[in-house]
Short mmCIF file of C-alpha atoms in Angstrom, two decimals:
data_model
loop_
_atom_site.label_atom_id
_atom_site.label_comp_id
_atom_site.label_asym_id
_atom_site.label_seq_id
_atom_site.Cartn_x
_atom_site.Cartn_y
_atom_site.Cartn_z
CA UNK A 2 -85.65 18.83 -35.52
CA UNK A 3 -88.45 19.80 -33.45
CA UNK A 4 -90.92 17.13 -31.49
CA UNK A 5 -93.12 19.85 -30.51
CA UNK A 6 -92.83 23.62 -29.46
CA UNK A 7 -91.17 22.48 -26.25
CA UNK A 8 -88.65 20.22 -27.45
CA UNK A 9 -86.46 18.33 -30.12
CA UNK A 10 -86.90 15.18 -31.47
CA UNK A 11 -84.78 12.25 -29.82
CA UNK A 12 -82.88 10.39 -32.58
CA UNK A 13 -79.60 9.49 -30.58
CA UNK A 14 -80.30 5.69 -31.69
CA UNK A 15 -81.13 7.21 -35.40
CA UNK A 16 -77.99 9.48 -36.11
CA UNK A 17 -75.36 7.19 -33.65
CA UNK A 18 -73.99 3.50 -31.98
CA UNK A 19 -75.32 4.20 -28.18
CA UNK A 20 -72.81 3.03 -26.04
CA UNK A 21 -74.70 4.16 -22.81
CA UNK A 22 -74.16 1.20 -20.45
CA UNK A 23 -77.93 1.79 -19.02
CA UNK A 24 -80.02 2.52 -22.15
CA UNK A 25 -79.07 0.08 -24.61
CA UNK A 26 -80.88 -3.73 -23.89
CA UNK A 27 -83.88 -0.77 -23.45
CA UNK A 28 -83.93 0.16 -26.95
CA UNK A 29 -87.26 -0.54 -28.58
CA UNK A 30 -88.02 -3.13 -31.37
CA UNK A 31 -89.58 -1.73 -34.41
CA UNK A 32 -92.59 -3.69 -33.29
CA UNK A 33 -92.60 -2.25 -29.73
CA UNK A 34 -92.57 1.43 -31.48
CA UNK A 35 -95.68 0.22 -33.76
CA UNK A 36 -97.18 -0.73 -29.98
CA UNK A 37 -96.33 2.80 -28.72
CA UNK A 38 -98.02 4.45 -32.00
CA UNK A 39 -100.75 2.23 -31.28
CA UNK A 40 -101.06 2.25 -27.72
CA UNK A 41 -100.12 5.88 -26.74
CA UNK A 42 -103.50 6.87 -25.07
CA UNK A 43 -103.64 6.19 -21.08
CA UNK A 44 -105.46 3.41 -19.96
CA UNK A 45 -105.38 2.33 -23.65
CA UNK A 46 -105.29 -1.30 -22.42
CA UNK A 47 -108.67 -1.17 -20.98
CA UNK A 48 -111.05 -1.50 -23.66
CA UNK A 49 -111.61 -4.93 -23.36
CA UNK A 50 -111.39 -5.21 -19.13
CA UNK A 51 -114.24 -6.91 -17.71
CA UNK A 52 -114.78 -9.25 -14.65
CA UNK A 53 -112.91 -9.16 -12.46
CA UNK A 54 -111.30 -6.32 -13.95
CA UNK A 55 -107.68 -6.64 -12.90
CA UNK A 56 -104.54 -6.40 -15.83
CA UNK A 57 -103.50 -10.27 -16.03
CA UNK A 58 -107.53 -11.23 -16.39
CA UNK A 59 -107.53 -9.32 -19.91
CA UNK A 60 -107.72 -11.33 -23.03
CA UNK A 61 -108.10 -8.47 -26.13
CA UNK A 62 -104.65 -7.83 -26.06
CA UNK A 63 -103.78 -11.07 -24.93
CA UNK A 64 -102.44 -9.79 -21.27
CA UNK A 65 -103.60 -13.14 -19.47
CA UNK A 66 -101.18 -15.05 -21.57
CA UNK A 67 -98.68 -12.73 -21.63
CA UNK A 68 -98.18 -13.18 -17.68
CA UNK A 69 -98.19 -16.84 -18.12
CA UNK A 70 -95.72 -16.62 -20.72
CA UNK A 71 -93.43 -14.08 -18.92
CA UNK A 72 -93.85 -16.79 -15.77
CA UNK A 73 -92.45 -19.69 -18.15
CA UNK A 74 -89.86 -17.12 -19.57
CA UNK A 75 -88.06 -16.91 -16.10
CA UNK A 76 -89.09 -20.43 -15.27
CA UNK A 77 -90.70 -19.34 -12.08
CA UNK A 78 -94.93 -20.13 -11.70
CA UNK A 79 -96.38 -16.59 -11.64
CA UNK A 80 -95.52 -13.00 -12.30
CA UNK A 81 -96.73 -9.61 -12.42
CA UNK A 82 -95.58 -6.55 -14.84
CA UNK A 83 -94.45 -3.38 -12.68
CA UNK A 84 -93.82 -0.09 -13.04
CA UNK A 85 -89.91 -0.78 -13.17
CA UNK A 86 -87.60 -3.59 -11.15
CA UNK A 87 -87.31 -0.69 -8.07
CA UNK A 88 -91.56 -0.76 -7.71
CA UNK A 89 -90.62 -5.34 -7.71
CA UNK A 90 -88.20 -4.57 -4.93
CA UNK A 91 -90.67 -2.57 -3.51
CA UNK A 92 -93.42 -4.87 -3.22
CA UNK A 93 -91.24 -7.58 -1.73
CA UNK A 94 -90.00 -5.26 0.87
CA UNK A 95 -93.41 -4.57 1.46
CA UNK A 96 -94.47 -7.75 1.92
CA UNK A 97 -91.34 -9.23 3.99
CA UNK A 98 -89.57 -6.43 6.01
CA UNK A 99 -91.10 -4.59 8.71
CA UNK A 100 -89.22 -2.33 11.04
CA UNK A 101 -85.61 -3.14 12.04
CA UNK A 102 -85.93 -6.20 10.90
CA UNK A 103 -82.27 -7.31 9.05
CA UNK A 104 -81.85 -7.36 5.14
CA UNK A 105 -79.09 -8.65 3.12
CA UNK A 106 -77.71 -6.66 -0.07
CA UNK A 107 -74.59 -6.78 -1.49
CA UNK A 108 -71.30 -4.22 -1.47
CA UNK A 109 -72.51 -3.61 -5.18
CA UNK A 110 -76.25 -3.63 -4.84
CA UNK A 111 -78.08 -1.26 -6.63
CA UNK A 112 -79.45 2.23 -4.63
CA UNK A 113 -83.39 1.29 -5.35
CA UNK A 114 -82.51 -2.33 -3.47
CA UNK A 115 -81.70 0.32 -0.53
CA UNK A 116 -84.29 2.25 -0.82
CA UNK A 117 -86.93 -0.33 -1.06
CA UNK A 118 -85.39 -1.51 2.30
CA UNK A 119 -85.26 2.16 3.74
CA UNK A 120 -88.42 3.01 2.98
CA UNK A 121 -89.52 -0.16 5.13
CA UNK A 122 -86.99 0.17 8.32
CA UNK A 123 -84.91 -2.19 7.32
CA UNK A 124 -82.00 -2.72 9.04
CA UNK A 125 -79.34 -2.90 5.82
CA UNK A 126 -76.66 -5.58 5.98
CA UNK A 127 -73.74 -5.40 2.56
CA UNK A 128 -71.93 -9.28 1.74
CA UNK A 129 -68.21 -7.11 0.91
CA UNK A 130 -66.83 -8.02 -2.40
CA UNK A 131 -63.72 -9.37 -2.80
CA UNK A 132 -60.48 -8.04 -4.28
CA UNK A 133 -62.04 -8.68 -7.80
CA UNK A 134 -65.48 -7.37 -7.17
CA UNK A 135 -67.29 -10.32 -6.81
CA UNK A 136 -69.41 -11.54 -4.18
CA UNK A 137 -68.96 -14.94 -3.18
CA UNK A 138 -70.98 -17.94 -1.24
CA UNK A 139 -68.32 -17.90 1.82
CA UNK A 140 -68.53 -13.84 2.23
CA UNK A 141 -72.54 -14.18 1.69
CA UNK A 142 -72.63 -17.26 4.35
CA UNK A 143 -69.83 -14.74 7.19
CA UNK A 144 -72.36 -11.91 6.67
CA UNK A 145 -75.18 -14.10 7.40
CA UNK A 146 -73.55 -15.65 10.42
CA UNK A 147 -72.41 -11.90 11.77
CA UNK A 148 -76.59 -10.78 11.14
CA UNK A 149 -77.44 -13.38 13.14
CA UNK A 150 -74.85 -12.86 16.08
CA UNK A 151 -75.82 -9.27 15.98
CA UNK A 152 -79.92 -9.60 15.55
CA UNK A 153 -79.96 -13.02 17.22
CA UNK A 154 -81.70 -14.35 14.17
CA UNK A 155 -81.25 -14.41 10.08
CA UNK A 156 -82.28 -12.09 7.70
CA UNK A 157 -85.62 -11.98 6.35
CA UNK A 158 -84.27 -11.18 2.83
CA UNK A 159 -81.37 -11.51 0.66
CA UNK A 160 -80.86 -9.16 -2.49
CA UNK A 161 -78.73 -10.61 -5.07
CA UNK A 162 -77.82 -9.02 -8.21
CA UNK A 163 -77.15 -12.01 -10.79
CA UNK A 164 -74.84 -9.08 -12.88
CA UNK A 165 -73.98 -5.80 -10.92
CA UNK A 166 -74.32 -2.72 -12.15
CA UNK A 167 -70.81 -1.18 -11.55
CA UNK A 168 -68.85 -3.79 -12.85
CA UNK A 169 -70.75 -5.96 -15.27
CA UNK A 170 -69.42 -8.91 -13.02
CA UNK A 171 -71.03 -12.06 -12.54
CA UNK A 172 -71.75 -12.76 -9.18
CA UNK A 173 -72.01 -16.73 -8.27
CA UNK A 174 -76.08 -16.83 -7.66
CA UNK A 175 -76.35 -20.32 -7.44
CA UNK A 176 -74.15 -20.86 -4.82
CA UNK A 177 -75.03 -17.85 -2.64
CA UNK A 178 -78.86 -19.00 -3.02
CA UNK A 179 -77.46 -22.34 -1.76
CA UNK A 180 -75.71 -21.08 1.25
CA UNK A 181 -79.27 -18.55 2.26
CA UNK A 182 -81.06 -21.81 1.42
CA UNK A 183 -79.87 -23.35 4.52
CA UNK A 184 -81.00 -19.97 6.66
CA UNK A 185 -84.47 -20.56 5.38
CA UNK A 186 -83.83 -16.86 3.48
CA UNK A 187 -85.90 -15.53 0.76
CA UNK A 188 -84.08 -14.31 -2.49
CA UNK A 189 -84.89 -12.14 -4.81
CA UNK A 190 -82.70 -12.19 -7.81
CA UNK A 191 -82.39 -8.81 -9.12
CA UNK A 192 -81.94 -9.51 -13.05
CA UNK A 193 -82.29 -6.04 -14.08
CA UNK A 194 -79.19 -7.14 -16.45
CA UNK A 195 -79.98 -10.09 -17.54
CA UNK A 196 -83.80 -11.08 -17.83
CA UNK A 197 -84.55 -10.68 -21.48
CA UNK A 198 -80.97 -10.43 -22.51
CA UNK A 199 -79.33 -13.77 -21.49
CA UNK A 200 -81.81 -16.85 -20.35
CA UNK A 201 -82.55 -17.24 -17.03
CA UNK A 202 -83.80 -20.09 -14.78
CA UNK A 203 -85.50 -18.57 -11.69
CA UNK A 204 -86.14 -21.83 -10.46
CA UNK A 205 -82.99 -23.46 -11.08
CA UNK A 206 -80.90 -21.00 -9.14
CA UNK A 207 -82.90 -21.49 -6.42
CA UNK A 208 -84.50 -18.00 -6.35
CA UNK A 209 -87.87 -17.09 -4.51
CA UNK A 210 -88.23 -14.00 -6.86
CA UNK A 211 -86.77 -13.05 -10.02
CA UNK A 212 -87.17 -9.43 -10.85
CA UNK A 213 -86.60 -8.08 -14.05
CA UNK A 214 -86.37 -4.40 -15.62
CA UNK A 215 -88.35 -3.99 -18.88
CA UNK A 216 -86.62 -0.17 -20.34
CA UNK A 217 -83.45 -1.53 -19.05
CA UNK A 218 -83.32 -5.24 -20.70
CA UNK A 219 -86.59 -5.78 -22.24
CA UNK A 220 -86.99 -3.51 -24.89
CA UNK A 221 -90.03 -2.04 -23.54
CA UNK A 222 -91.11 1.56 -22.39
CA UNK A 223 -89.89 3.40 -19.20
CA UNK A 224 -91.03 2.34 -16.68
CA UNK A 225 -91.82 -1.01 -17.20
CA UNK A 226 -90.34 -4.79 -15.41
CA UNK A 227 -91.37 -8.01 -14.02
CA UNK A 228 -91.54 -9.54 -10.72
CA UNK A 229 -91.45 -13.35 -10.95
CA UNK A 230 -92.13 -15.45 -7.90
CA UNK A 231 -92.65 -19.35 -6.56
CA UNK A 232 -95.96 -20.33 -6.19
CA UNK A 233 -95.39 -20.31 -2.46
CA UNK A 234 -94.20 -16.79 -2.56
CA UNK A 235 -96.30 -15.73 -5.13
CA UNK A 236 -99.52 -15.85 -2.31
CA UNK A 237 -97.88 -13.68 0.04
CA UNK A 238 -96.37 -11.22 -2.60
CA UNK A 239 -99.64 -10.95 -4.46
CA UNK A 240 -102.13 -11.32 -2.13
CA UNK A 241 -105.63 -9.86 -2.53
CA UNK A 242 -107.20 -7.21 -0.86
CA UNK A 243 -109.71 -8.06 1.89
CA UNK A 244 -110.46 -4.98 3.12
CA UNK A 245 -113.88 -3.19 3.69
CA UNK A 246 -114.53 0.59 4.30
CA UNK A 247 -115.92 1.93 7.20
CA UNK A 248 -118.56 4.45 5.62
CA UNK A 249 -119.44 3.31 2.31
CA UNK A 250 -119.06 -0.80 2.48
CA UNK A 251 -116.53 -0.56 -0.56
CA UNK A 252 -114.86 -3.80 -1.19
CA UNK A 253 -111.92 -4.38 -4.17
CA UNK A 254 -112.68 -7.54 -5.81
CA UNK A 255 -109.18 -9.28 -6.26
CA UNK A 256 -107.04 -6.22 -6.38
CA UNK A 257 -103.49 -7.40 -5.43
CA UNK A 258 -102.44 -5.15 -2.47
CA UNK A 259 -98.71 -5.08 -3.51
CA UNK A 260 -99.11 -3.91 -6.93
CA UNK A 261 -101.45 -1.26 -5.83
CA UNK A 262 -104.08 -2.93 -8.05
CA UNK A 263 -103.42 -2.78 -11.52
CA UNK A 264 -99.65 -1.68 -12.91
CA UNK A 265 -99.07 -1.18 -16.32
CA UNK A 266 -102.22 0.07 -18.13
CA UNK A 267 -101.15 1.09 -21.36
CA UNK A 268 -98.13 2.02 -23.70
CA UNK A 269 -95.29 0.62 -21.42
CA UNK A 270 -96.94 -3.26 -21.14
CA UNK A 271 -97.80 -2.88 -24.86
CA UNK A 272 -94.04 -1.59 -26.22
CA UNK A 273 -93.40 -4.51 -23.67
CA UNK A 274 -95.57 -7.14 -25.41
CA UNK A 275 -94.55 -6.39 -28.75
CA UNK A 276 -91.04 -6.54 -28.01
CA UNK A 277 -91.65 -9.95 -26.14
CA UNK A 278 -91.85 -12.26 -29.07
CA UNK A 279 -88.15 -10.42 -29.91
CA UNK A 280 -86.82 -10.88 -26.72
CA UNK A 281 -87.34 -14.23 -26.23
CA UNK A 282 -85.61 -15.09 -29.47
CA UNK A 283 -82.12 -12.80 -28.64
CA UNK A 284 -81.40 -14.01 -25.05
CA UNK A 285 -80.21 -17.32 -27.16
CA UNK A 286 -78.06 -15.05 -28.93
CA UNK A 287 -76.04 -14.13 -25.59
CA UNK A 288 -72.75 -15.00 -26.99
CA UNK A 289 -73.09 -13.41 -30.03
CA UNK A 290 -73.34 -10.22 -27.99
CA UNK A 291 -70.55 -11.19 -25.63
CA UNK A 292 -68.24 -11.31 -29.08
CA UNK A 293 -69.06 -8.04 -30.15
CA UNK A 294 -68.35 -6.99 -26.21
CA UNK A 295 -64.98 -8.64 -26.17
CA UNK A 296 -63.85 -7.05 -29.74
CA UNK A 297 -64.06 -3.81 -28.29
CA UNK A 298 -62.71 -3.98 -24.83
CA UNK A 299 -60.01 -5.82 -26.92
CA UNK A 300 -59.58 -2.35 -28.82
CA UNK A 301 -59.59 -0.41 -25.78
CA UNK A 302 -56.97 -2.72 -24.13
CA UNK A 303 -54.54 -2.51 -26.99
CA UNK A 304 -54.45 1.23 -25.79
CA UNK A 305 -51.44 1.55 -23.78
CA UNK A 306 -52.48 2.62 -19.92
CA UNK A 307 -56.02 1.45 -20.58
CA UNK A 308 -57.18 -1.34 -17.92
CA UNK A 309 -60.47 -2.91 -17.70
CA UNK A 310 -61.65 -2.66 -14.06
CA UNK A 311 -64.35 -5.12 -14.88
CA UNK A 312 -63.79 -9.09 -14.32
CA UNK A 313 -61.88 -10.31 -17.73
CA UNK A 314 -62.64 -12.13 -19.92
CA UNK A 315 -65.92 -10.47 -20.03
CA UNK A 316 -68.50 -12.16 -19.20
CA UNK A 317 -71.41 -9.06 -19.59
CA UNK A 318 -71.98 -6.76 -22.34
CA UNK A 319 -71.51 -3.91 -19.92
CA UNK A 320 -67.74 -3.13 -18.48
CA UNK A 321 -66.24 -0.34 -16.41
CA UNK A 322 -62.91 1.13 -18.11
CA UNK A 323 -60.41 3.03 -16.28
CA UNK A 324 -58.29 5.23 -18.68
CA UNK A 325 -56.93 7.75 -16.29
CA UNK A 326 -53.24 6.60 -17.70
CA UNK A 327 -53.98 7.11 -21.65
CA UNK A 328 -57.75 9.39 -22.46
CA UNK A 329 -57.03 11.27 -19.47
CA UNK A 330 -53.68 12.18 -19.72
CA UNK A 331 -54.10 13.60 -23.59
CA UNK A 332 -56.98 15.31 -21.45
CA UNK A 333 -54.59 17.24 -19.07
CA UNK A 334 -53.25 18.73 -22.15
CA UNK A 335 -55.91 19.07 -25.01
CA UNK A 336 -57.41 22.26 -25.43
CA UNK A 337 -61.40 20.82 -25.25
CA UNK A 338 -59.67 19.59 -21.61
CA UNK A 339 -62.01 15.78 -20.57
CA UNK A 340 -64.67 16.89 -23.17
CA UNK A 341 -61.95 15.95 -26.07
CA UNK A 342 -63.08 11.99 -26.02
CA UNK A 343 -66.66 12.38 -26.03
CA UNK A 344 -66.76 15.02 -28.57
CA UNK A 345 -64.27 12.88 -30.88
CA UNK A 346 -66.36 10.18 -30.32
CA UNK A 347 -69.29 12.08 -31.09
CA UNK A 348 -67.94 13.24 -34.12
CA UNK A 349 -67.83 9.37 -35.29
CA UNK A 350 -70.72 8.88 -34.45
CA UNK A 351 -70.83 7.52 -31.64
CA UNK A 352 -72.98 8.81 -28.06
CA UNK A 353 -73.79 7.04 -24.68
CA UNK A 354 -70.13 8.40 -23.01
CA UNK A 355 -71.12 10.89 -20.56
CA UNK A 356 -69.78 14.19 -21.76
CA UNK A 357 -66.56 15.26 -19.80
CA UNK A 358 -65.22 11.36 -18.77
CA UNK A 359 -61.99 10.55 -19.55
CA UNK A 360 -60.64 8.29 -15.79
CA UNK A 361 -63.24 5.65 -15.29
CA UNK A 362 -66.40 5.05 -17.08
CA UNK A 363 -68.47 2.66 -18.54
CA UNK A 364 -69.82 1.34 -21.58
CA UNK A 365 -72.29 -1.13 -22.81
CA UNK A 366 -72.45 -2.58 -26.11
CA UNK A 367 -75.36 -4.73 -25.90
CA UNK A 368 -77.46 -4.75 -29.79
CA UNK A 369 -74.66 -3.56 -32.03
CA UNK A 370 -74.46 -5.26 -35.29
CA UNK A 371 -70.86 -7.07 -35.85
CA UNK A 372 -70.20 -4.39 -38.55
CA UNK A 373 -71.18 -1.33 -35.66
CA UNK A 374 -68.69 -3.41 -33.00
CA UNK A 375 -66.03 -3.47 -35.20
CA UNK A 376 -66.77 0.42 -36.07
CA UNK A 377 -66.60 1.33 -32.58
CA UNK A 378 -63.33 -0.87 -31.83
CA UNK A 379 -61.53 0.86 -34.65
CA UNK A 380 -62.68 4.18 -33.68
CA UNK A 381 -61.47 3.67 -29.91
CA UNK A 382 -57.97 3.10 -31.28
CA UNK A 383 -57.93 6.22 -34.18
CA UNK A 384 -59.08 8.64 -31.58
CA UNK A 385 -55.52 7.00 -29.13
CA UNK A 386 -53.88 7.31 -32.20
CA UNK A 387 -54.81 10.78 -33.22
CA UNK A 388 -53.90 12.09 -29.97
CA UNK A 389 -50.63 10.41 -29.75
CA UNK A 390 -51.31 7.23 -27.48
CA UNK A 391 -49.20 4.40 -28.21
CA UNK A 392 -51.30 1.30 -29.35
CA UNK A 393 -50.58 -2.36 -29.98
CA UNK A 394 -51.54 -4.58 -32.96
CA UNK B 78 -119.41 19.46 -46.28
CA UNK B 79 -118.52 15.94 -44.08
CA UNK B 80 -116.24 14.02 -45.87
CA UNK B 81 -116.67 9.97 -44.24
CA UNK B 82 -113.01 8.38 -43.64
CA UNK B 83 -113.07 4.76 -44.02
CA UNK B 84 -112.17 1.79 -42.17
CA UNK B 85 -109.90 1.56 -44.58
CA UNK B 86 -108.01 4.73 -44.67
CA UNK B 87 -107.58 4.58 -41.09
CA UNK B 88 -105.75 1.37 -41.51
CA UNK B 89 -103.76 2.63 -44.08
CA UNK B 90 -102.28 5.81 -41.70
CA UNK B 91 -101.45 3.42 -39.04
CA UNK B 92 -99.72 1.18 -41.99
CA UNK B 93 -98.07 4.14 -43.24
CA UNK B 94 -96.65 4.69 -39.79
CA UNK B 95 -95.65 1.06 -39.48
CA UNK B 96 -93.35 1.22 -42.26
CA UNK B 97 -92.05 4.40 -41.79
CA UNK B 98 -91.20 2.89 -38.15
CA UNK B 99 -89.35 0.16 -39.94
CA UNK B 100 -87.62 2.28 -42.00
CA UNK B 101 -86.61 4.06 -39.15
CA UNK B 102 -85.11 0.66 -37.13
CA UNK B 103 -83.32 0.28 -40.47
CA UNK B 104 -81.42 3.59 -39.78
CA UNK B 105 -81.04 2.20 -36.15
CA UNK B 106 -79.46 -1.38 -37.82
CA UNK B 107 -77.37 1.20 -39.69
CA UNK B 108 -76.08 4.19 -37.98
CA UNK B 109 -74.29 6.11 -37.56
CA UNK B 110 -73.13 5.91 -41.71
CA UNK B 111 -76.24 4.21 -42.87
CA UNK B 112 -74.65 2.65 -45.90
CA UNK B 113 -76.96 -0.12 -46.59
CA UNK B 114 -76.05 -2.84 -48.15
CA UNK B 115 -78.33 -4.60 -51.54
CA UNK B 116 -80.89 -6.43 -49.87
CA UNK B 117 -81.51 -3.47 -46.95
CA UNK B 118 -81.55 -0.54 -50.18
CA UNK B 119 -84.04 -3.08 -51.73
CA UNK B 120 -86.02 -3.67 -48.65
CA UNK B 121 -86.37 0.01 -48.05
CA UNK B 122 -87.50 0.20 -51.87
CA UNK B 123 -90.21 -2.20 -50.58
CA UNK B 124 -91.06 -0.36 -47.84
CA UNK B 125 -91.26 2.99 -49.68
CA UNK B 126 -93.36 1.68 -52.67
CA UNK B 127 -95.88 0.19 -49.79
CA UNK B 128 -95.79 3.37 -48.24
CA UNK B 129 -96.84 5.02 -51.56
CA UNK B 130 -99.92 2.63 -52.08
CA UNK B 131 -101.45 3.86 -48.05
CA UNK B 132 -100.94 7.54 -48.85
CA UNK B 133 -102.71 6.89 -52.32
CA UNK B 134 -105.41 5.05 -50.05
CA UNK B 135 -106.15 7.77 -47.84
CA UNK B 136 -106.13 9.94 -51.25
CA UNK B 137 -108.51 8.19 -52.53
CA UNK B 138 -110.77 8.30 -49.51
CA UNK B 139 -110.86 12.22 -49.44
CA UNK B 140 -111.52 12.11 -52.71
#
């Protein structure tokens, strides 16, 4: 079915169980698709800005509260929306790293943590993961000893991911915060997997920032996040402008100079909004979602030569799946070659595999129903089964 | 001729759309066989008889 002239309509979600590990804590709420109906138009926030004109001031919708709210959400004392977790990385690199200075990330850190960093002339430090992928306190508190050997002083920064992208692991925080506490190093907590789909206690951990990414956890619009901060931090982050121009005089009110003035004007913070009220209600449903996780990786393990390369038990919705010794192997052989297991799949009804894998991928099952879990499980072990892979009860 | 939409009919194209949306995370809840169980086929009943009352709305409003 057509959208427009251009192109089709997108009804992936509609016709099939997503199982994309990026897209699916991103999914709207039917309320956050009334928003986007609503609030399609571009500055369509606007109507009711006055004095002193900046996004969190606005009461009709009720943005001011909203920011207070997403604050208390995180338990941290102020935060911003932004155009994605990358433009919250962004503003803190802005604000804390200046040229060669040293920055701690970790051996599974996302590529817009490196970025942010690159683009300020950062000098990159990695804590290595152990044999398990995870990254522990001790490695975290060597890495930060060997910075300071080699720079003759800490890093200004330390980028932790609470749960990593590759793996779905869970990566001590608390602990590593502890061990950067005694540095005197800022941490921003990089929640892109976790804020608004498990709770999370900014303040508790220890964290300076909490970042959070709205399309990939929130339910909200592309591109949409938070950036959460102490109210220490939360000056120098979101400081106001002061500057005057030369020719004409112009000066910009209370403009925040890290979030380029205002962020999200429109559809993204209102699919955001609506889908608040949601979100706040399913991060207490966390293990819920972790059951309907651990009944399919179950499924998939019961495949003989499947391993889970992900930390087990599971501990995420998301895991990494290496079947290089069962999928791939009836791949050498089948006549659609790799594209056999996300065709079957697709067949079931089921999308979100990229097209072609069959060694290692990965798979998120975050928002499935109990009935859709167990459909997926059971269709996991038909498609072994159809193509001759031995698999236990 | 100018035919004058009211207030009223405007609200009842963004209801119309409102429903239809949750009609469509229904299909969402229920994919990829969308075999609904009692209380969803009722709810969609709901949903479609509401649906019906808006259109006749904006009907009513062209006249």
């Amino acid at each position: 079915m057509k959208c427009t002239d251009e192109f089709d309509v997108r009804d992936v979600d509609e016709c099939c169980i997503n199982i994309d590990p990026i897209q699916v804590g991103g999914r709207l709420t039917a309320d956050a698709m009334k928003a986007v109906i609503a609030y399609g138009d571009g500055y369509s926030v606007c109507d009711q800005c006055r004095k002193p004109f900046r996004l969190d001031y606005i009461k009709s919708p009720p943005i001011d509260r909203f920011h207070r709210d997403l604050a208390a959400f995180v338990n941290m004392d102020v935060a911003r929306v932004v155009p994605g977790a990358r433009r919250g990385f962004q503003a803190v690199t802005d604000t804390y790293v200046g040229k060669g200075d040293p920055v701690l990330i970790t051996a599974l850190s996302h590529y817009t943590e490196v970025l942010a960093i690159e683009g300020r002339g950062g000098a990159i430090r990695e804590i290595p993961k152990s044999a398990g992928n995870i990254i522990t306190a001790d490695a975290a508190a060597e890495t930060i000893e060997a910075v300071i050997r080699e720079f003759g002083r800490p890093p200004v920064l330390l980028f932790l991911d609470h749960y990593d992208y590759q793996y779905g692991n869970c990566h001590p925080v608390a602990e590593i915060i502890g061990a950067a506490r005694q540095y005197d190093i800022p941490v921003l907590y990089n929640g892109a997997y976790t804020v608004g789909i498990m709770e999370v206690d900014g303040k508790s951990l220890g964290a300076d920032f909490v970042v959070g990414s709205g399309h990939k956890s929130m339910a909200a619009p592309a591109p949409s996040g938070i950036l959460a901060a102490t109210a220490e931090r939360a000056a120098e982050v979101f400081r106001t402008t002061g500057i005057k121009t030369d020719v004409t005089g112009r000066t910009f009110g209370i403009k925040e100079v890290g979030m380029m003035g205002c962020t999200l004007m429109g559809v993204t913070l209102m699919g955001m909004m609506a889908s608040f009220p949601h979100v706040r209600e399913r991060v207490k449903r966390w293990d819920k979602e972790l059951s309907n996780g651990n009944l399919v990786v179950e499924a998939l393990k019961a495949i003989d030569g499947t391993v889970i390369r992900s930390e087990y038990p599971r501990k995420h919705t998301l895991t990494r799946v290496d079947t290089i010794n069962s999928f791939d192997r009836v791949a050498k052989t089948h006549k659609k070659r790799g594209y056999f297991f996300s065709s079957a799949l697709k067949e079931r009804g089921i999308a979100g595999i990229i097209p072609g894998a069959t060694k290692v991928w990965k798979f998120n099952t975050y928002g499935m129903t109990r009935i859709q879990a167990e459909y997926v499980a059971a269709t996991f072990r038909e498609i072994a089964e159809e193509n001759g892979l031995p698999v236990s009860i | 001729m100018v035919i004058m939409v009211s207030q009223r009919a405007v609200d009842a194209v963004f209801e119309s759309l409102f429903l239809l949306t949750d009609i469509r995370a229904m299909l969402r809840e229920t994919a990829p066989h969308h075999a609904l169980s009692g209380s969803q086929r009722e709810h969609v009943r709901d949903l479609l008889s509401r649906l019906e009352g808006e259109i006749a709305i904006i009907r009513e409003d062209l006249g």
